[in-house]
Coordinates of C-alpha atoms in Angstrom, one line a residue:
Chain L
V1 CA 0.0 0.2 0.0
S2 CA 1.4 3.1 -1.0
L3 CA 0.4 6.6 0.7
S4 CA -1.2 9.2 -1.7
V5 CA 0.9 12.6 -2.5
R6 CA -3.0 14.1 -1.1
N7 CA -2.8 12.1 1.9
L8 CA 0.7 13.0 2.7
R9 CA 0.3 16.6 2.1
L10 CA -3.0 17.0 4.0
I11 CA -1.0 15.4 7.3
V12 CA 2.1 18.2 6.8
L13 CA -0.6 20.7 6.5
L14 CA -3.2 20.2 9.4
L15 CA 0.3 19.7 11.8
W16 CA 1.2 23.0 10.9
A17 CA -2.5 24.3 11.0
G18 CA -2.2 23.2 14.4
F19 CA 1.1 24.2 15.4
L20 CA 0.1 28.0 14.0
T21 CA -2.9 27.8 16.1
W22 CA -1.6 26.0 19.6
L23 CA 1.1 28.9 18.8
W24 CA -1.5 31.8 18.5
I25 CA -4.2 30.2 21.5
S26 CA -1.1 29.9 23.8
G27 CA 0.6 33.1 23.6
D28 CA 3.9 30.6 22.6
V29 CA 4.3 32.8 19.8
L30 CA 5.5 35.7 21.7
R31 CA 8.9 32.6 21.7
Y32 CA 9.3 33.3 19.2
L33 CA 8.1 36.6 17.3
G34 CA 8.3 40.0 18.9
P35 CA 4.6 41.9 19.3
R36 CA 5.1 43.3 16.9
T37 CA 4.6 40.6 14.2
S38 CA 3.0 38.0 15.7
W39 CA -0.2 38.7 13.9
V40 CA 1.4 36.2 11.4
V41 CA 1.0 33.7 12.9
T42 CA -3.0 34.0 13.3
F43 CA -3.2 34.9 10.0
G44 CA -0.9 31.4 9.0
A45 CA -3.1 29.6 10.8
L46 CA -7.0 30.5 10.3
T47 CA -5.8 30.1 6.2
L48 CA -3.5 27.0 7.2
V49 CA -7.1 26.2 8.7
I50 CA -9.3 26.9 5.8
V51 CA -6.9 25.9 3.2
T52 CA -6.9 22.5 4.6
I53 CA -10.3 22.5 5.4
A54 CA -11.3 22.7 1.9
Y55 CA -8.0 21.0 1.0
L56 CA -9.4 17.6 2.2
R57 CA -13.9 18.0 1.2
S58 CA -12.5 19.8 -2.3
S59 CA -10.0 16.9 -3.6
T60 CA -10.3 13.3 -3.5
G61 CA -11.2 13.6 -7.6
A62 CA -7.7 14.9 -8.3
A63 CA -5.1 13.3 -9.3
D64 CA -2.9 14.0 -6.3
A65 CA -5.5 11.7 -4.5
R66 CA -4.5 8.2 -5.8
R67 CA -1.5 9.3 -7.3
P68 CA 1.8 7.2 -4.8
I69 CA 4.3 9.7 -3.1
S70 CA 7.3 9.3 -4.6
G71 CA 10.8 9.3 -1.7
R72 CA 11.9 12.8 -2.7
E73 CA 8.2 14.4 -2.4
S74 CA 7.9 12.8 0.8
A75 CA 11.5 13.6 2.1
G76 CA 11.3 17.9 1.0
L77 CA 7.0 17.2 2.9
L78 CA 8.8 15.2 6.2
A79 CA 11.5 18.0 6.6
M80 CA 9.4 20.9 6.4
L81 CA 7.7 18.6 10.0
T82 CA 12.0 19.8 11.6
P83 CA 10.7 23.1 13.2
I84 CA 7.8 21.6 14.2
L85 CA 9.8 18.6 16.2
L86 CA 12.2 21.0 17.5
A87 CA 9.4 23.4 18.7
L88 CA 8.2 20.5 20.3
M89 CA 11.4 19.3 21.6
L90 CA 13.2 22.7 22.8
S91 CA 9.5 23.6 24.5
G92 CA 9.9 26.4 26.8
S93 CA 13.2 26.8 25.9
S94 CA 14.2 30.7 24.6
L95 CA 17.9 32.1 23.6
G96 CA 20.1 32.5 26.7
A97 CA 23.8 33.0 27.6
L98 CA 25.7 30.9 24.2
A99 CA 23.4 33.4 22.1
A100 CA 24.2 36.8 24.1
S101 CA 27.5 35.9 22.9
K102 CA 27.4 35.6 19.8
K103 CA 24.5 37.4 19.2
L104 CA 25.3 41.5 18.0
S105 CA 26.6 43.2 21.2
T106 CA 25.3 47.1 21.9
R107 CA 27.9 48.6 20.7
G108 CA 26.7 50.6 17.8
V109 CA 23.4 50.5 19.1
D110 CA 21.5 53.9 19.8
L111 CA 20.7 52.9 23.4
A112 CA 19.6 56.3 24.0
S113 CA 16.3 56.7 20.9
L114 CA 15.3 53.2 21.8
A115 CA 15.1 53.4 25.5
E116 CA 13.1 57.1 25.2
S117 CA 10.6 55.3 22.4
L118 CA 10.6 52.3 25.5
S119 CA 10.4 54.2 28.9
S120 CA 7.2 56.8 28.1
G121 CA 4.1 54.8 30.3
A122 CA 7.5 52.3 32.1
S123 CA 6.9 52.7 35.7
Q124 CA 10.5 50.9 37.1
A125 CA 13.6 51.6 35.2
D126 CA 14.8 48.2 32.6
F127 CA 17.9 47.2 31.6
L128 CA 17.9 49.4 28.2
Q129 CA 17.2 52.3 30.3
I130 CA 20.1 51.5 32.5
K131 CA 22.3 50.6 30.0
A132 CA 21.3 53.9 28.0
A133 CA 22.2 56.2 30.4
A134 CA 25.3 54.5 31.0
D135 CA 26.5 55.0 27.1
D136 CA 25.1 58.7 26.9
P137 CA 25.5 60.5 30.5
S138 CA 23.3 63.2 29.1
S139 CA 20.1 61.1 28.3
S140 CA 19.7 59.7 31.9
G141 CA 17.3 62.8 32.8
S142 CA 15.3 62.0 30.2
L143 CA 15.2 58.3 30.9
G144 CA 14.8 58.8 34.6
I145 CA 18.2 57.0 35.5
S146 CA 20.6 57.7 38.4
A147 CA 22.4 56.5 41.1
G148 CA 20.5 55.4 44.3
E149 CA 17.3 55.0 42.3
Q150 CA 15.3 51.9 43.5
V151 CA 15.2 49.0 40.3
D152 CA 13.5 45.5 40.1
L153 CA 14.7 43.5 37.4
T154 CA 14.3 40.4 35.8
G155 CA 16.8 38.7 33.7
F156 CA 18.9 35.8 33.2
V157 CA 22.7 35.5 34.1
M158 CA 24.8 36.4 30.8
N159 CA 28.1 35.7 32.5
A160 CA 28.8 34.2 35.6
G161 CA 31.1 34.8 38.3
T162 CA 33.2 33.3 40.1
G163 CA 32.3 33.2 44.0
P164 CA 29.1 34.0 46.5
R165 CA 30.2 38.0 46.4
A166 CA 31.2 38.3 42.6
P167 CA 29.4 40.3 40.4
F168 CA 27.7 38.9 37.2
T169 CA 25.9 40.6 34.3
L170 CA 21.7 40.0 34.8
G171 CA 20.4 40.3 31.2
R172 CA 17.3 40.6 28.6
F173 CA 16.9 39.7 24.9
Y174 CA 15.2 42.3 23.0
I175 CA 13.6 41.8 20.1
T176 CA 12.2 43.8 17.4
C177 CA 10.4 41.6 15.0
C178 CA 11.8 38.0 16.0
V179 CA 14.6 36.2 17.9
A180 CA 16.9 36.3 14.8
D181 CA 16.7 39.9 15.8
A182 CA 17.5 40.0 18.8
I183 CA 20.0 42.2 21.3
P184 CA 22.0 40.7 24.4
I185 CA 21.4 43.9 27.1
G186 CA 22.7 43.2 30.5
V187 CA 23.8 44.8 33.7
T188 CA 26.4 44.2 36.1
V189 CA 25.0 42.9 39.8
E190 CA 27.4 43.0 42.6
P191 CA 25.4 40.6 45.7
T192 CA 25.9 42.8 48.6
I193 CA 24.8 39.4 51.0
A194 CA 27.0 36.1 49.3
E195 CA 24.1 34.7 47.5
G196 CA 25.5 34.6 44.0
G197 CA 27.5 32.0 42.5
F198 CA 24.4 31.9 40.1
A199 CA 25.2 29.2 36.8
K200 CA 25.0 31.0 33.6
N201 CA 21.2 30.7 32.0
T202 CA 19.6 30.8 35.6
W203 CA 16.5 33.6 35.6
L204 CA 16.9 36.0 38.8
Q205 CA 14.6 38.4 40.1
V206 CA 16.9 41.7 41.9
D207 CA 16.0 44.2 44.1
G208 CA 18.6 47.1 44.5
V209 CA 19.4 50.1 44.3
L210 CA 21.7 51.4 41.4
D211 CA 25.3 52.5 41.3
K212 CA 27.3 55.2 39.4
K213 CA 31.1 53.2 38.5
G214 CA 32.4 55.1 36.4
S215 CA 30.7 55.7 33.2
S216 CA 28.8 52.2 33.9
Y217 CA 25.7 51.6 36.5
V218 CA 25.7 48.8 38.6
V219 CA 22.9 47.3 40.8
D220 CA 23.6 46.4 44.1
A221 CA 21.2 43.9 44.8
E222 CA 19.8 43.9 48.4
R223 CA 18.0 41.0 47.3
I224 CA 18.2 38.1 45.1
E225 CA 15.7 35.1 44.2
K226 CA 15.8 32.4 41.8
I227 CA 12.6 32.4 39.8
P228 CA 11.2 30.6 36.8
Q229 CA 11.5 31.4 33.5
P230 CA 8.6 34.3 32.8
D231 CA 6.1 33.2 30.0
N232 CA 7.3 35.7 27.6
P233 CA 11.3 35.2 28.0
Y234 CA 12.1 38.6 25.8
L235 CA 12.0 42.3 26.0
A236 CA 10.7 44.1 23.0
F237 CA 11.3 47.5 21.2
R238 CA 8.2 49.5 20.4
Chain M
M1 CA -14.2 28.3 -19.8
E2 CA -12.5 32.0 -21.3
S3 CA -9.2 31.1 -20.2
Q4 CA -9.2 27.7 -21.6
A5 CA -10.3 28.9 -24.8
V6 CA -7.2 31.3 -25.7
Q7 CA -4.4 29.4 -26.0
F8 CA -1.2 31.0 -24.8
A9 CA 1.8 31.0 -27.9
P10 CA 5.0 30.6 -27.2
L11 CA 7.8 33.0 -26.7
E12 CA 10.8 33.1 -28.6
A13 CA 12.2 35.6 -25.4
S14 CA 10.5 32.5 -22.8
P15 CA 11.1 29.4 -24.4
Q16 CA 9.9 28.1 -19.6
P17 CA 8.9 24.7 -20.1
A18 CA 5.6 24.4 -19.5
S19 CA 5.7 21.0 -17.8
V20 CA 8.4 18.4 -17.7
S21 CA 8.4 15.0 -18.9
S22 CA 10.9 12.7 -16.5
P23 CA 11.0 9.4 -15.8
P24 CA 8.2 8.7 -13.1
P25 CA 9.2 8.9 -9.7
R26 CA 9.8 5.9 -7.2
T27 CA 7.3 5.8 -4.8
V28 CA 7.8 4.8 -1.4
P29 CA 5.2 2.4 0.5
I30 CA 3.4 3.7 3.6
W31 CA 5.0 2.1 5.9
Q32 CA 8.1 3.4 5.1
V33 CA 6.7 6.6 5.1
S34 CA 5.0 6.1 9.1
L35 CA 9.0 4.7 10.1
A36 CA 10.0 8.1 8.7
F37 CA 7.4 9.4 11.0
W38 CA 7.9 7.3 13.5
V39 CA 11.7 7.7 14.2
L40 CA 11.2 11.6 13.9
F41 CA 8.6 11.4 16.6
L42 CA 11.2 9.5 19.2
A43 CA 14.1 10.6 18.0
V44 CA 12.4 13.9 20.5
L45 CA 10.8 12.1 22.7
A46 CA 15.3 10.9 23.5
A47 CA 15.8 14.1 23.1
H48 CA 13.6 15.6 25.6
G49 CA 15.1 12.0 28.0
L50 CA 18.5 13.6 27.1
K51 CA 17.8 17.2 27.7
L52 CA 19.2 18.2 24.7
G53 CA 17.1 20.8 25.3
N54 CA 19.9 22.5 27.4
V55 CA 22.5 22.3 25.6
A56 CA 23.8 25.4 24.7
Q57 CA 23.9 25.1 21.2
V58 CA 20.9 23.1 20.4
T59 CA 18.7 25.0 22.2
T60 CA 20.5 28.4 20.5
F61 CA 19.9 26.9 16.7
G62 CA 17.1 25.6 17.5
V63 CA 14.8 28.5 18.7
I64 CA 16.0 30.7 15.6
F65 CA 15.2 28.2 12.9
A66 CA 11.5 28.0 14.1
S67 CA 11.5 31.7 14.4
I68 CA 12.4 32.2 10.9
V69 CA 10.2 29.2 9.5
I70 CA 7.3 30.3 12.0
E71 CA 7.8 34.7 10.8
A72 CA 8.5 33.3 6.9
L73 CA 5.5 31.1 6.2
P74 CA 2.7 32.7 6.4
F75 CA 4.3 35.0 4.1
I76 CA 5.0 32.2 1.7
L77 CA 1.4 31.0 1.8
L78 CA -0.3 35.3 0.9
G79 CA 2.5 34.9 -2.3
A80 CA 1.3 31.3 -2.8
V81 CA -2.2 32.9 -2.5
V82 CA -1.7 35.1 -5.6
S83 CA 0.3 33.2 -7.5
A84 CA -2.5 30.0 -7.6
A85 CA -4.9 33.3 -8.2
V86 CA -2.3 33.8 -11.0
A87 CA -2.4 30.8 -12.7
V88 CA -6.1 29.7 -12.1
F89 CA -8.1 33.5 -12.2
V90 CA -6.0 35.7 -14.7
P91 CA -6.7 34.7 -18.8
D92 CA -4.1 33.4 -21.0
R93 CA -4.9 36.0 -23.4
F94 CA -4.0 38.3 -21.0
F95 CA -0.6 37.2 -20.4
A96 CA -0.1 36.7 -23.9
R97 CA -1.1 40.4 -24.8
I98 CA 1.6 41.4 -22.3
G99 CA 3.9 39.1 -23.6
R100 CA 3.9 40.0 -26.9
L101 CA 5.0 43.8 -26.0
P102 CA 8.6 44.1 -26.2
R103 CA 11.3 43.5 -23.1
R104 CA 11.9 47.1 -22.8
L105 CA 8.6 47.8 -22.0
Q106 CA 7.6 44.9 -20.1
L107 CA 10.5 44.7 -18.0
P108 CA 10.0 48.4 -16.0
G109 CA 6.0 47.7 -16.2
A110 CA 6.4 44.3 -14.3
T111 CA 9.1 46.1 -11.9
L112 CA 7.2 49.1 -10.9
A113 CA 4.2 46.7 -10.1
G114 CA 6.1 46.2 -7.2
F115 CA 4.7 49.0 -5.5
T116 CA 1.7 47.5 -5.7
F117 CA 1.7 44.4 -4.5
P118 CA 1.8 44.0 -0.7
V119 CA 4.3 40.7 0.2
C120 CA 7.9 39.9 0.9
E121 CA 10.2 38.1 -0.4
C122 CA 9.6 34.8 0.2
G123 CA 5.5 35.6 -1.1
S124 CA 7.5 37.2 -4.1
V125 CA 9.3 34.4 -5.5
P126 CA 5.9 31.8 -6.8
I127 CA 4.5 35.1 -8.2
G128 CA 7.5 35.7 -9.6
R129 CA 7.7 32.0 -10.7
R130 CA 4.2 31.7 -11.9
L131 CA 4.4 35.6 -15.0
I132 CA 7.2 33.9 -16.3
S133 CA 6.1 30.4 -16.6
R134 CA 2.6 32.1 -18.0
G135 CA 4.6 34.0 -20.4
L136 CA 5.7 37.6 -19.0
H137 CA 9.5 37.5 -20.4
P138 CA 11.8 36.1 -17.7
S139 CA 13.6 39.6 -17.1
A140 CA 10.3 41.2 -16.6
G141 CA 8.8 38.2 -14.1
L142 CA 12.7 38.9 -12.1
G143 CA 12.4 42.4 -12.3
F144 CA 8.7 42.0 -10.3
M145 CA 10.4 39.3 -8.3
F146 CA 13.3 41.9 -6.9
S147 CA 11.0 44.8 -6.8
A148 CA 8.1 43.9 -5.0
P149 CA 10.1 43.2 -1.1
V150 CA 11.8 46.3 -1.7
L151 CA 9.0 48.6 -2.6
N152 CA 5.7 47.8 -1.7
P153 CA 3.2 50.3 0.5
I154 CA 4.3 48.2 3.2
V155 CA 7.7 47.9 3.2
L156 CA 7.9 52.0 2.5
I157 CA 5.8 52.7 5.0
S158 CA 7.9 50.3 7.9
T159 CA 11.2 52.1 6.3
W160 CA 9.7 56.1 7.2
V161 CA 8.0 54.7 10.2
A162 CA 11.3 52.7 11.3
F163 CA 13.6 56.2 11.2
G164 CA 11.6 58.6 12.8
G165 CA 9.3 60.0 9.6
G166 CA 10.8 63.5 8.3
T167 CA 13.2 64.4 6.4
R168 CA 15.5 61.2 7.1
G169 CA 12.4 58.5 6.8
A170 CA 11.2 60.2 3.5
E171 CA 15.5 60.1 2.5
M172 CA 15.3 56.7 3.7
V173 CA 12.4 55.8 1.1
A174 CA 13.0 57.2 -1.1
G175 CA 16.8 56.1 -1.6
R176 CA 16.1 52.1 -0.7
A177 CA 12.8 52.0 -3.2
T178 CA 15.5 53.6 -6.1
L179 CA 18.0 51.8 -5.2
G180 CA 15.8 48.7 -5.1
F181 CA 13.8 49.5 -8.2
I182 CA 17.8 49.9 -10.1
V183 CA 18.3 46.7 -8.2
A184 CA 15.9 44.7 -9.8
M185 CA 15.9 46.0 -13.4
A186 CA 19.8 45.5 -13.6
A187 CA 19.6 41.8 -12.4
G188 CA 16.6 41.2 -14.6
F189 CA 18.0 42.9 -17.2
V190 CA 21.4 41.2 -17.0
I191 CA 20.2 37.5 -15.1
A192 CA 17.7 36.4 -18.0
G193 CA 18.9 38.8 -20.7
R194 CA 19.4 36.4 -23.7
G195 CA 15.4 34.6 -23.1
A196 CA 17.8 31.7 -21.5
E197 CA 15.8 29.1 -19.5
L198 CA 15.2 30.4 -16.3
L199 CA 13.1 27.9 -14.1
R200 CA 14.3 24.6 -13.2
Q201 CA 12.8 21.3 -14.4
V202 CA 10.3 20.0 -11.3
P203 CA 10.5 16.3 -11.2
S204 CA 7.0 15.2 -12.0
G205 CA 7.2 13.5 -8.2
D206 CA 6.8 17.4 -6.2
G207 CA 2.9 18.3 -7.8
C208 CA 2.0 21.2 -9.3
A209 CA 5.1 24.2 -8.9
A210 CA 8.1 25.6 -10.5
G211 CA 5.8 26.5 -12.9
D212 CA 3.9 23.9 -14.1
D213 CA 0.7 25.2 -15.6
H214 CA -0.9 21.6 -16.4
D215 CA -4.6 22.5 -15.8
H216 CA -6.9 20.8 -13.0
G217 CA -9.5 22.9 -13.7
E218 CA -11.6 20.2 -16.1
V219 CA -11.2 18.3 -13.5
L220 CA -11.4 20.3 -10.1
G221 CA -13.3 23.3 -10.6
R222 CA -11.6 26.7 -11.1
G223 CA -11.6 26.7 -7.0
G224 CA -10.4 22.8 -6.7
A225 CA -8.1 23.8 -9.5
F226 CA -7.0 27.6 -6.9
L227 CA -6.7 25.5 -4.0
E228 CA -4.3 22.5 -5.9
H229 CA -2.1 25.5 -7.2
L230 CA -1.8 27.3 -3.8
I231 CA -0.8 24.0 -1.9
G232 CA 1.8 23.0 -4.1
D233 CA 3.0 26.0 -4.3
A234 CA 3.1 26.5 -0.1
L235 CA 4.9 23.2 0.3
F236 CA 7.4 23.0 -2.5
M237 CA 8.6 26.4 -1.3
S238 CA 8.2 25.8 2.3
R239 CA 10.9 23.1 2.8
F240 CA 13.7 25.5 0.3
L241 CA 12.3 27.9 3.4
V242 CA 13.4 25.2 6.1
L243 CA 16.9 24.5 4.6
G244 CA 17.4 28.3 4.5
A245 CA 16.6 29.0 7.9
A246 CA 18.2 25.8 9.0
A247 CA 21.8 27.7 7.5
S248 CA 20.8 30.6 8.6
A249 CA 20.5 29.8 12.3
L250 CA 23.4 27.9 12.2
M251 CA 25.3 30.7 11.1
Q252 CA 23.8 33.0 13.9
T253 CA 24.6 29.8 16.5
F254 CA 28.7 30.0 15.7
V255 CA 29.7 32.9 14.0
P256 CA 30.1 36.1 16.4
Q257 CA 28.2 39.1 14.8
N258 CA 30.5 40.9 16.9
I259 CA 33.1 40.8 14.4
L260 CA 31.4 43.1 12.0
S261 CA 31.4 45.9 14.9
G262 CA 35.3 46.5 14.3
V263 CA 34.5 47.5 10.4
A264 CA 31.4 50.0 11.2
G265 CA 33.5 53.3 10.2
A266 CA 34.9 51.6 6.9
A267 CA 32.6 53.4 4.3
V268 CA 33.3 50.3 1.4
I269 CA 33.7 47.9 4.2
G270 CA 30.8 49.1 6.4
V271 CA 28.4 48.5 4.0
L272 CA 29.5 45.1 2.2
A273 CA 29.1 44.0 6.1
L274 CA 26.0 45.1 6.6
M275 CA 25.0 43.2 3.4
A276 CA 26.6 39.6 4.3
F277 CA 24.4 40.4 7.9
A278 CA 21.4 41.0 6.2
F279 CA 22.0 37.5 4.3
M280 CA 22.7 35.8 7.3
L281 CA 19.8 37.5 9.4
A282 CA 17.5 36.3 7.3
L283 CA 14.3 39.1 8.0
C284 CA 11.8 39.7 7.0
S285 CA 11.4 43.1 4.3
E286 CA 8.4 44.1 6.0
A287 CA 10.0 44.2 9.1
D288 CA 14.3 44.8 8.9
A289 CA 14.2 48.6 8.9
F290 CA 13.4 48.1 12.7
V291 CA 16.3 46.1 13.0
V292 CA 18.9 48.9 10.8
T293 CA 18.1 52.2 12.3
S294 CA 19.6 50.9 16.0
F295 CA 23.3 50.2 13.9
T296 CA 23.9 54.2 14.3
A297 CA 27.4 52.9 14.9
F298 CA 27.3 52.1 10.7
P299 CA 26.8 55.2 8.5
L300 CA 23.3 55.5 6.6
S301 CA 24.9 53.9 2.7
A302 CA 25.7 50.2 5.2
Q303 CA 22.1 50.7 6.3
L304 CA 20.5 51.0 2.8
G305 CA 22.4 47.9 1.9
F306 CA 21.5 45.6 4.5
L307 CA 17.8 46.9 4.3
V308 CA 18.2 46.0 -0.1
F309 CA 20.4 43.3 -0.1
G310 CA 18.3 41.4 2.4
P311 CA 15.4 41.2 0.2
I312 CA 17.0 40.1 -2.8
L313 CA 19.7 37.5 -2.2
D314 CA 19.7 35.9 2.2
A315 CA 20.2 32.3 3.1
K316 CA 16.6 31.6 3.8
L317 CA 16.0 33.0 -0.3
A318 CA 19.5 31.3 -0.9
A319 CA 17.9 27.6 -0.7
I320 CA 14.5 28.8 -2.2
Y321 CA 16.4 30.3 -5.5
G322 CA 18.5 27.5 -5.5
A323 CA 15.3 24.8 -6.1
T324 CA 13.0 27.7 -8.2
F325 CA 16.2 28.8 -10.8
R326 CA 18.7 27.3 -13.3
P327 CA 22.3 27.4 -11.7
P328 CA 24.5 30.1 -11.5
F329 CA 21.4 32.0 -10.8
I330 CA 22.5 33.5 -7.2
R331 CA 25.9 33.4 -8.7
R332 CA 24.7 35.4 -11.4
L333 CA 22.3 37.6 -9.3
L334 CA 25.8 38.4 -6.6
L335 CA 27.6 39.5 -9.7
V336 CA 24.9 42.7 -10.6
A337 CA 23.7 43.0 -7.1
V338 CA 26.7 43.5 -4.9
P339 CA 28.5 46.2 -7.0
V340 CA 24.8 48.1 -8.1
I341 CA 23.8 48.2 -4.7
L342 CA 27.3 49.1 -3.1
C343 CA 27.5 52.3 -5.2
G344 CA 24.1 53.0 -5.0
S345 CA 24.6 52.7 -1.1
L346 CA 27.8 54.8 -1.1
L347 CA 26.5 57.2 -3.3
F348 CA 23.2 57.9 -1.5
G349 CA 25.5 58.0 1.7
A350 CA 27.0 60.8 -0.1
V351 CA 24.6 63.0 -1.3
V352 CA 22.4 62.7 2.4
S353 CA 25.4 63.5 4.5

């Protein structure tokens, strides 16, 4: 018994329609795309569902419904399932310290203008504002960043310290359209109590006070708490 | 049916095969396909068990790979919808009439038509391919295919917004549209100038893809034929999208991008570096302006190179072109696009700064 082209196509279409619908409904689309582009998943899911249902109902008389599938087309169609399988395999994963080391650093990125676009409506300083204020001290005032300010940051360990009191880099990826364009932005955290020594990629919530050291801001941590990865591990440029 | 009553007259300048006769493909028994599926499924379970998700390289590759495919697939669907509509609902006589026009009219006309189609680069390939197979001169089909992702209104508006509107936004929009138009014209003219066959022959096992204009209409009616073309095109393109996305994700996992920062200030190398970066990132043209605006260490000329080169050739497009067009398509495209974009970008930089 051979599988027809139509039936294997239907399987692939069904799986992709289901996958995109799941991303859309569960909100997991934000693990892959930014809020600006997440609409494409809604569009793709709806289109694929309609196309799949129409194909299911209409093409029973087509030649493809009877034509046995070739090895080449089978391989091509099965290859289309690899993104779905990888997404399932890595369910809950996100870019981490390795990606941060490979991605274009913030050098050359106009953080101040990005930070200003983000700071409107923001209730508290975030990685972007802190980093931008350090890179361009003249923007500190408009960004509301100054030494002594209380901050509450949620991020992952990008660069681990060497001991419980050693400084480490806490950061977050900012994305524009998808994680392919993610930019890592980190801030140095100095534990004031012996509760550092966290491994790379550990998600933490850090409460502390901003301190100016040279041209950079660091966070003197008053409380560090391990937390699970947030539902949306990325922050977005608006 | 009107579209069947008028037969398309083959053009000397565009001798594209309507269909291809090749030996019947080897068929695969259902148990082999089922076995392959279960092997993939068990591989996922084994990967879970082995906690491969904790391996940083696997996670980085997998997340970027899936992200590129998830973002681009809906645009391929959109392109396939338009392509199928062109195949089924536009009568042959329309293309016959267009096809009789001299190339000097077809090429600029088709390239300008890119202003009207809101499709990005993944969607424009099936449409361009369909136009060529329906009788448009190949250079005109390529002109449209290259111009639509750069010139379409959504891309131009997003470029204007990304650069903050005003004078700077208008300058970048003008630069992107002008240079995109010139490159699309030049690439179409040079690559398909002699009317050589461009489209790859499609093995019969690949269904109604890549310019296969056989008529489903007699059996299925127009609606069924539309669906068959849509699904054939979308699935054909998507498998190569997967290949290109994998190549892009591999590069982003293993190649440190900070090597670009060192050349940001160099005029010529800076432009080439951001063009290479655009190839590696494989971003959608409707969102790429928002990405490049943040690279302020690079001059505007380099940012323009990024905005024009990326929608014409990137990692995912290279795989899709490879499956659609005969070699040496990509080499010729590089030979035309790189110098034209480099010179145009540098000229733009000199004018605006």
